[in-house]
Amino acid sequence: MPLKILVGTQWGDEGKGRIVDLLSSQSDIVARFNGGDNAGHTVNVSNHTFKLHLIPSGIIHPHTLGVLGNGLVINPKSLLIEIEMLRDSGVEISPERLLISYAAHLIMPGHITLDRAKETNLGKGQIGTTGRGIGPAYTDKVSRKGLRMIDMLDLALFEERIRLHMQQVNYDLSFHYQTAPLKVEPVVSDYLEYARQLHDYIVDTGAVLDMALHEGKLVLAEGAQGMLLDIDHGSYPFVTSSNVTATGVFSGLGIGICKVENVIGATKAFQSRVGAGPFPTELDGEMATRLRGTGAKPWDEFGTTTGRPRRVGWLDGVLLRYARRVNGLTDLVLTKLDVLSGLEQIKVCTAYEDVNGEQYAIPPMGITQLDQYKPVYETLPGWQEDLTAVRQWDDLPKAAQEYIRFVEKISGVLVMLASVGPERSQVVEVPA
Ligand code: IMP
């Protein structure tokens, strides 16, 4: 039963979209298991840039079935916009090509308003969420009052449930956040229309995936965000509200534990983060601008979902080691190696040091309280050559090869592939 899992090993934006796109050429199904339209995956194919937030990027391959699992929170308006965008770009979308779990939860306009009101209320302690209503939708799920895709299948009942939900949201908005209540009728009519449009896509995706795995089909489980944003294992409270790690695949797709062929970790050659929260290897000034880019290119370090400039820093080997342990990583794909070209020296954090000078390979309490540590760096030689045209390992400069080998050494995981540009073809296979 060939299941492959792809997760981000950092704070998201590792370039998973283009790796999914690449791996999808061999996959029958690509299934998202967590998050919502807070994710942003960019894929470049023949000078066309696809920016996807919900639909798995594997859908761009004509033979691949896309699945949105029960672990997601789905904004139906964003989903329908994305379906139209893909159709306009010549990608066929129909219930033969895309399936949505009946048990996935719905993001309602009230969740988005609450997300923003909660952030405003937090003042300086803001999480820096994407403002897409993710936290409040998952809160409703856990509080057992969320609306789900299955509710869309009975319009009369759905309308009743929307009205009840709106009552609760408007109560919360006015009493807890002193925010004007939302108008009910437009939400009711919009959501009934979304229900009509999405009706045929809603199925028991867990059963479809189980059958596919038993038939020997290749399923690729695609994680959104990065594991350092995981609700249980991330840098809490500066995290998202879902399970981002590889173990979330089974509950988020509704399949039992089965043999997993690979757990692939997408790792950017340097570190980045959007939103608030500790970041031990963070850089500022000229070096940060150098790694971030100016925003002129679609793959510069600016959020796909929010457009916010990303915080950037040196690769953090401590966090990568932690990602290996929590996800059971079997392989790494190292992305954006080309961005490091032209640097005299490259630093990699190999340990943390506390105020007493004690060093840790992984801190005793995991990655909480990261702001208590100073990074300990090892400095590696850089390379000057442009890597964007390199396709073979032997054509990489020696220093770039050594950088890849160093990443393997500090993480304990072999790098299978390195990317040297945003195009589908810009990858180099790494020999073991
Ligand atoms: P939320 O998921 O919108 O609630 O945001 C919680 C935290 O996760 C914030 O720091 C966001 O910036 C971050 N976040 C959420 N989705 C992504 C993503 O796809 N890439 C990077 N950061 C993300």
PDB file of N, CA and C in Angstrom, residues 232-299:
ATOM      1  N   ASP A 232       0.395  20.741  18.383  1.00  0.00           N
ATOM      2  CA  ASP A 232       0.967  19.990  19.506  1.00  0.00           C
ATOM      3  C   ASP A 232       2.480  20.100  19.591  1.00  0.00           C
ATOM      4  N   HIS A 233       3.149  20.084  18.442  1.00  0.00           N
ATOM      5  CA  HIS A 233       4.615  19.963  18.453  1.00  0.00           C
ATOM      6  C   HIS A 233       5.338  21.221  17.992  1.00  0.00           C
ATOM      7  N   GLY A 234       4.592  22.278  17.698  1.00  0.00           N
ATOM      8  CA  GLY A 234       5.205  23.498  17.178  1.00  0.00           C
ATOM      9  C   GLY A 234       5.604  24.456  18.286  1.00  0.00           C
ATOM     10  N   SER A 235       5.957  25.683  17.885  1.00  0.00           N
ATOM     11  CA  SER A 235       6.436  26.678  18.849  1.00  0.00           C
ATOM     12  C   SER A 235       5.230  27.388  19.478  1.00  0.00           C
ATOM     13  N   TYR A 236       4.446  26.592  20.207  1.00  0.00           N
ATOM     14  CA  TYR A 236       3.218  27.041  20.866  1.00  0.00           C
ATOM     15  C   TYR A 236       3.486  28.254  21.763  1.00  0.00           C
ATOM     16  N   PRO A 237       2.653  29.282  21.787  1.00  0.00           N
ATOM     17  CA  PRO A 237       1.351  29.428  21.127  1.00  0.00           C
ATOM     18  C   PRO A 237       1.428  30.027  19.720  1.00  0.00           C
ATOM     19  N   PHE A 238       2.632  30.235  19.207  1.00  0.00           N
ATOM     20  CA  PHE A 238       2.754  30.855  17.878  1.00  0.00           C
ATOM     21  C   PHE A 238       2.693  29.759  16.806  1.00  0.00           C
ATOM     22  N   VAL A 239       1.530  29.178  16.686  1.00  0.00           N
ATOM     23  CA  VAL A 239       1.326  28.015  15.817  1.00  0.00           C
ATOM     24  C   VAL A 239      -0.003  28.174  15.096  1.00  0.00           C
ATOM     25  N   THR A 240      -0.289  27.257  14.182  1.00  0.00           N
ATOM     26  CA  THR A 240      -1.618  27.214  13.595  1.00  0.00           C
ATOM     27  C   THR A 240      -2.462  26.259  14.433  1.00  0.00           C
ATOM     28  N   SER A 241      -3.700  25.968  14.019  1.00  0.00           N
ATOM     29  CA  SER A 241      -4.591  25.215  14.909  1.00  0.00           C
ATOM     30  C   SER A 241      -4.784  23.770  14.475  1.00  0.00           C
ATOM     31  N   SER A 242      -3.903  23.263  13.605  1.00  0.00           N
ATOM     32  CA  SER A 242      -4.081  21.880  13.144  1.00  0.00           C
ATOM     33  C   SER A 242      -2.813  21.067  13.351  1.00  0.00           C
ATOM     34  N   ASN A 243      -2.930  19.750  13.151  1.00  0.00           N
ATOM     35  CA  ASN A 243      -1.763  18.870  13.196  1.00  0.00           C
ATOM     36  C   ASN A 243      -1.115  18.851  11.821  1.00  0.00           C
ATOM     37  N   VAL A 244       0.101  19.386  11.796  1.00  0.00           N
ATOM     38  CA  VAL A 244       0.827  19.562  10.551  1.00  0.00           C
ATOM     39  C   VAL A 244       1.786  18.390  10.326  1.00  0.00           C
ATOM     40  N   THR A 245       2.147  17.704  11.402  1.00  0.00           N
ATOM     41  CA  THR A 245       3.165  16.645  11.331  1.00  0.00           C
ATOM     42  C   THR A 245       2.633  15.405  10.594  1.00  0.00           C
ATOM     43  N   ALA A 246       3.565  14.530  10.212  1.00  0.00           N
ATOM     44  CA  ALA A 246       3.225  13.352   9.407  1.00  0.00           C
ATOM     45  C   ALA A 246       2.165  12.472  10.082  1.00  0.00           C
ATOM     46  N   THR A 247       2.173  12.423  11.401  1.00  0.00           N
ATOM     47  CA  THR A 247       1.211  11.555  12.086  1.00  0.00           C
ATOM     48  C   THR A 247      -0.224  12.073  11.921  1.00  0.00           C
ATOM     49  N   GLY A 248      -0.372  13.344  11.576  1.00  0.00           N
ATOM     50  CA  GLY A 248      -1.705  13.913  11.337  1.00  0.00           C
ATOM     51  C   GLY A 248      -2.353  13.371  10.070  1.00  0.00           C
ATOM     52  N   VAL A 249      -1.576  12.700   9.226  1.00  0.00           N
ATOM     53  CA  VAL A 249      -2.093  12.195   7.952  1.00  0.00           C
ATOM     54  C   VAL A 249      -3.247  11.228   8.177  1.00  0.00           C
ATOM     55  N   PHE A 250      -3.086  10.321   9.158  1.00  0.00           N
ATOM     56  CA  PHE A 250      -4.074   9.250   9.320  1.00  0.00           C
ATOM     57  C   PHE A 250      -5.408   9.787   9.841  1.00  0.00           C
ATOM     58  N   SER A 251      -5.346  10.658  10.860  1.00  0.00           N
ATOM     59  CA  SER A 251      -6.610  11.214  11.351  1.00  0.00           C
ATOM     60  C   SER A 251      -7.159  12.239  10.359  1.00  0.00           C
ATOM     61  N   GLY A 252      -6.292  12.948   9.664  1.00  0.00           N
ATOM     62  CA  GLY A 252      -6.757  14.007   8.753  1.00  0.00           C
ATOM     63  C   GLY A 252      -7.268  13.491   7.414  1.00  0.00           C
ATOM     64  N   LEU A 253      -7.000  12.195   7.125  1.00  0.00           N
ATOM     65  CA  LEU A 253      -7.507  11.620   5.866  1.00  0.00           C
ATOM     66  C   LEU A 253      -8.516  10.502   6.122  1.00  0.00           C
ATOM     67  N   GLY A 254      -8.632  10.083   7.396  1.00  0.00           N
ATOM     68  CA  GLY A 254      -9.607   9.028   7.695  1.00  0.00           C
ATOM     69  C   GLY A 254      -9.186   7.668   7.188  1.00  0.00           C
ATOM     70  N   ILE A 255      -7.861   7.382   7.259  1.00  0.00           N
ATOM     71  CA  ILE A 255      -7.380   6.034   6.901  1.00  0.00           C
ATOM     72  C   ILE A 255      -6.642   5.470   8.116  1.00  0.00           C
ATOM     73  N   GLY A 256      -6.586   4.132   8.175  1.00  0.00           N
ATOM     74  CA  GLY A 256      -5.883   3.505   9.295  1.00  0.00           C
ATOM     75  C   GLY A 256      -4.378   3.583   9.092  1.00  0.00           C
ATOM     76  N   ILE A 257      -3.653   3.228  10.149  1.00  0.00           N
ATOM     77  CA  ILE A 257      -2.194   3.208  10.040  1.00  0.00           C
ATOM     78  C   ILE A 257      -1.816   2.159   8.997  1.00  0.00           C
ATOM     79  N   CYS A 258      -1.028   2.549   8.032  1.00  0.00           N
ATOM     80  CA  CYS A 258      -0.617   1.597   7.006  1.00  0.00           C
ATOM     81  C   CYS A 258       0.851   1.847   6.671  1.00  0.00           C
ATOM     82  N   LYS A 259       1.375   0.993   5.813  1.00  0.00           N
ATOM     83  CA  LYS A 259       2.788   1.100   5.469  1.00  0.00           C
ATOM     84  C   LYS A 259       3.033   2.404   4.708  1.00  0.00           C
ATOM     85  N   VAL A 260       4.012   3.142   5.180  1.00  0.00           N
ATOM     86  CA  VAL A 260       4.340   4.408   4.511  1.00  0.00           C
ATOM     87  C   VAL A 260       5.679   4.229   3.811  1.00  0.00           C
ATOM     88  N   GLU A 261       5.691   4.517   2.508  1.00  0.00           N
ATOM     89  CA  GLU A 261       6.906   4.320   1.732  1.00  0.00           C
ATOM     90  C   GLU A 261       7.987   5.335   2.098  1.00  0.00           C
ATOM     91  N   ASN A 262       7.621   6.601   2.083  1.00  0.00           N
ATOM     92  CA  ASN A 262       8.567   7.651   2.493  1.00  0.00           C
ATOM     93  C   ASN A 262       7.838   8.731   3.284  1.00  0.00           C
ATOM     94  N   VAL A 263       8.557   9.318   4.233  1.00  0.00           N
ATOM     95  CA  VAL A 263       8.094  10.564   4.845  1.00  0.00           C
ATOM     96  C   VAL A 263       9.118  11.621   4.428  1.00  0.00           C
ATOM     97  N   ILE A 264       8.713  12.434   3.484  1.00  0.00           N
ATOM     98  CA  ILE A 264       9.650  13.385   2.885  1.00  0.00           C
ATOM     99  C   ILE A 264       9.491  14.745   3.558  1.00  0.00           C
ATOM    100  N   GLY A 265      10.592  15.293   3.994  1.00  0.00           N
ATOM    101  CA  GLY A 265      10.565  16.612   4.620  1.00  0.00           C
ATOM    102  C   GLY A 265      11.042  17.662   3.631  1.00  0.00           C
ATOM    103  N   ALA A 266      10.216  18.675   3.396  1.00  0.00           N
ATOM    104  CA  ALA A 266      10.644  19.797   2.549  1.00  0.00           C
ATOM    105  C   ALA A 266      11.350  20.805   3.448  1.00  0.00           C
ATOM    106  N   THR A 267      12.600  21.111   3.095  1.00  0.00           N
ATOM    107  CA  THR A 267      13.416  22.015   3.911  1.00  0.00           C
ATOM    108  C   THR A 267      14.020  23.083   3.025  1.00  0.00           C
ATOM    109  N   LYS A 268      13.766  24.338   3.359  1.00  0.00           N
ATOM    110  CA  LYS A 268      14.403  25.408   2.592  1.00  0.00           C
ATOM    111  C   LYS A 268      15.853  25.502   3.039  1.00  0.00           C
ATOM    112  N   ALA A 269      16.752  25.918   2.135  1.00  0.00           N
ATOM    113  CA  ALA A 269      18.186  25.972   2.445  1.00  0.00           C
ATOM    114  C   ALA A 269      18.517  27.026   3.500  1.00  0.00           C
ATOM    115  N   PHE A 270      17.540  27.877   3.818  1.00  0.00           N
ATOM    116  CA  PHE A 270      17.680  28.800   4.951  1.00  0.00           C
ATOM    117  C   PHE A 270      16.335  28.785   5.680  1.00  0.00           C
ATOM    118  N   GLN A 271      16.216  29.563   6.744  1.00  0.00           N
ATOM    119  CA  GLN A 271      15.003  29.501   7.568  1.00  0.00           C
ATOM    120  C   GLN A 271      14.104  30.712   7.254  1.00  0.00           C
ATOM    121  N   SER A 272      12.783  30.542   7.307  1.00  0.00           N
ATOM    122  CA  SER A 272      11.913  31.724   7.202  1.00  0.00           C
ATOM    123  C   SER A 272      10.684  31.519   8.078  1.00  0.00           C
ATOM    124  N   ARG A 273      10.036  32.630   8.377  1.00  0.00           N
ATOM    125  CA  ARG A 273       8.835  32.570   9.215  1.00  0.00           C
ATOM    126  C   ARG A 273       7.967  33.784   8.901  1.00  0.00           C
ATOM    127  N   VAL A 274       6.650  33.605   8.843  1.00  0.00           N
ATOM    128  CA  VAL A 274       5.753  34.762   8.823  1.00  0.00           C
ATOM    129  C   VAL A 274       4.961  34.755  10.107  1.00  0.00           C
ATOM    130  N   GLY A 275       4.563  35.914  10.560  1.00  0.00           N
ATOM    131  CA  GLY A 275       3.840  35.970  11.825  1.00  0.00           C
ATOM    132  C   GLY A 275       4.833  36.065  12.976  1.00  0.00           C
ATOM    133  N   ALA A 276       4.272  36.156  14.189  1.00  0.00           N
ATOM    134  CA  ALA A 276       5.107  36.377  15.367  1.00  0.00           C
ATOM    135  C   ALA A 276       5.656  35.057  15.903  1.00  0.00           C
ATOM    136  N   GLY A 277       6.529  35.169  16.926  1.00  0.00           N
ATOM    137  CA  GLY A 277       7.063  33.977  17.572  1.00  0.00           C
ATOM    138  C   GLY A 277       8.569  33.933  17.490  1.00  0.00           C
ATOM    139  N   PRO A 278       9.195  33.186  18.407  1.00  0.00           N
ATOM    140  CA  PRO A 278      10.653  33.149  18.473  1.00  0.00           C
ATOM    141  C   PRO A 278      11.294  32.553  17.220  1.00  0.00           C
ATOM    142  N   PHE A 279      12.505  33.030  16.899  1.00  0.00           N
ATOM    143  CA  PHE A 279      13.203  32.624  15.678  1.00  0.00           C
ATOM    144  C   PHE A 279      14.697  32.799  15.962  1.00  0.00           C
ATOM    145  N   PRO A 280      15.336  31.774  16.564  1.00  0.00           N
ATOM    146  CA  PRO A 280      16.710  31.945  17.061  1.00  0.00           C
ATOM    147  C   PRO A 280      17.720  32.387  16.001  1.00  0.00           C
ATOM    148  N   THR A 281      17.605  31.943  14.759  1.00  0.00           N
ATOM    149  CA  THR A 281      18.643  32.266  13.762  1.00  0.00           C
ATOM    150  C   THR A 281      18.256  33.455  12.872  1.00  0.00           C
ATOM    151  N   GLU A 282      17.279  34.233  13.328  1.00  0.00           N
ATOM    152  CA  GLU A 282      16.781  35.345  12.499  1.00  0.00           C
ATOM    153  C   GLU A 282      17.875  36.358  12.183  1.00  0.00           C
ATOM    154  N   LEU A 283      17.860  36.859  10.950  1.00  0.00           N
ATOM    155  CA  LEU A 283      18.821  37.881  10.506  1.00  0.00           C
ATOM    156  C   LEU A 283      18.073  39.174  10.228  1.00  0.00           C
ATOM    157  N   ASP A 284      18.802  40.290  10.333  1.00  0.00           N
ATOM    158  CA  ASP A 284      18.186  41.531   9.849  1.00  0.00           C
ATOM    159  C   ASP A 284      19.196  42.251   8.952  1.00  0.00           C
ATOM    160  N   GLY A 285      18.862  43.450   8.550  1.00  0.00           N
ATOM    161  CA  GLY A 285      19.788  44.239   7.735  1.00  0.00           C
ATOM    162  C   GLY A 285      19.995  43.653   6.349  1.00  0.00           C
ATOM    163  N   GLU A 286      21.220  43.891   5.843  1.00  0.00           N
ATOM    164  CA  GLU A 286      21.529  43.552   4.451  1.00  0.00           C
ATOM    165  C   GLU A 286      21.387  42.055   4.138  1.00  0.00           C
ATOM    166  N   MET A 287      21.869  41.238   5.083  1.00  0.00           N
ATOM    167  CA  MET A 287      21.839  39.791   4.836  1.00  0.00           C
ATOM    168  C   MET A 287      20.389  39.291   4.735  1.00  0.00           C
ATOM    169  N   ALA A 288      19.500  39.878   5.570  1.00  0.00           N
ATOM    170  CA  ALA A 288      18.087  39.477   5.501  1.00  0.00           C
ATOM    171  C   ALA A 288      17.509  39.865   4.141  1.00  0.00           C
ATOM    172  N   THR A 289      17.811  41.064   3.682  1.00  0.00           N
ATOM    173  CA  THR A 289      17.281  41.511   2.379  1.00  0.00           C
ATOM    174  C   THR A 289      17.805  40.611   1.271  1.00  0.00           C
ATOM    175  N   ARG A 290      19.073  40.224   1.417  1.00  0.00           N
ATOM    176  CA  ARG A 290      19.709  39.354   0.422  1.00  0.00           C
ATOM    177  C   ARG A 290      18.963  38.008   0.312  1.00  0.00           C
ATOM    178  N   LEU A 291      18.606  37.416   1.469  1.00  0.00           N
ATOM    179  CA  LEU A 291      17.922  36.114   1.448  1.00  0.00           C
ATOM    180  C   LEU A 291      16.443  36.250   1.056  1.00  0.00           C
ATOM    181  N   ARG A 292      15.836  37.375   1.476  1.00  0.00           N
ATOM    182  CA  ARG A 292      14.392  37.548   1.260  1.00  0.00           C
ATOM    183  C   ARG A 292      14.077  37.907  -0.194  1.00  0.00           C
ATOM    184  N   GLY A 293      14.966  38.672  -0.817  1.00  0.00           N
ATOM    185  CA  GLY A 293      14.653  39.209  -2.147  1.00  0.00           C
ATOM    186  C   GLY A 293      13.821  40.470  -1.982  1.00  0.00           C
ATOM    187  N   THR A 294      13.506  41.100  -3.089  1.00  0.00           N
ATOM    188  CA  THR A 294      12.829  42.400  -3.001  1.00  0.00           C
ATOM    189  C   THR A 294      11.325  42.271  -3.173  1.00  0.00           C
ATOM    190  N   GLY A 295      10.878  41.083  -3.566  1.00  0.00           N
ATOM    191  CA  GLY A 295       9.447  40.907  -3.836  1.00  0.00           C
ATOM    192  C   GLY A 295       9.154  41.030  -5.333  1.00  0.00           C
ATOM    193  N   ALA A 296      10.175  41.327  -6.115  1.00  0.00           N
ATOM    194  CA  ALA A 296       9.966  41.499  -7.563  1.00  0.00           C
ATOM    195  C   ALA A 296       9.640  40.161  -8.222  1.00  0.00           C
ATOM    196  N   LYS A 297      10.218  39.070  -7.693  1.00  0.00           N
ATOM    197  CA  LYS A 297       9.965  37.754  -8.290  1.00  0.00           C
ATOM    198  C   LYS A 297       8.906  37.024  -7.462  1.00  0.00           C
ATOM    199  N   PRO A 298       8.025  36.238  -8.096  1.00  0.00           N
ATOM    200  CA  PRO A 298       6.960  35.565  -7.339  1.00  0.00           C
ATOM    201  C   PRO A 298       7.494  34.633  -6.274  1.00  0.00           C
ATOM    202  N   TRP A 299       8.753  34.168  -6.415  1.00  0.00           N
ATOM    203  CA  TRP A 299       9.288  33.221  -5.432  1.00  0.00           C
ATOM    204  C   TRP A 299      10.145  33.912  -4.368  1.00  0.00           C
TER     205      TRP A 299
END
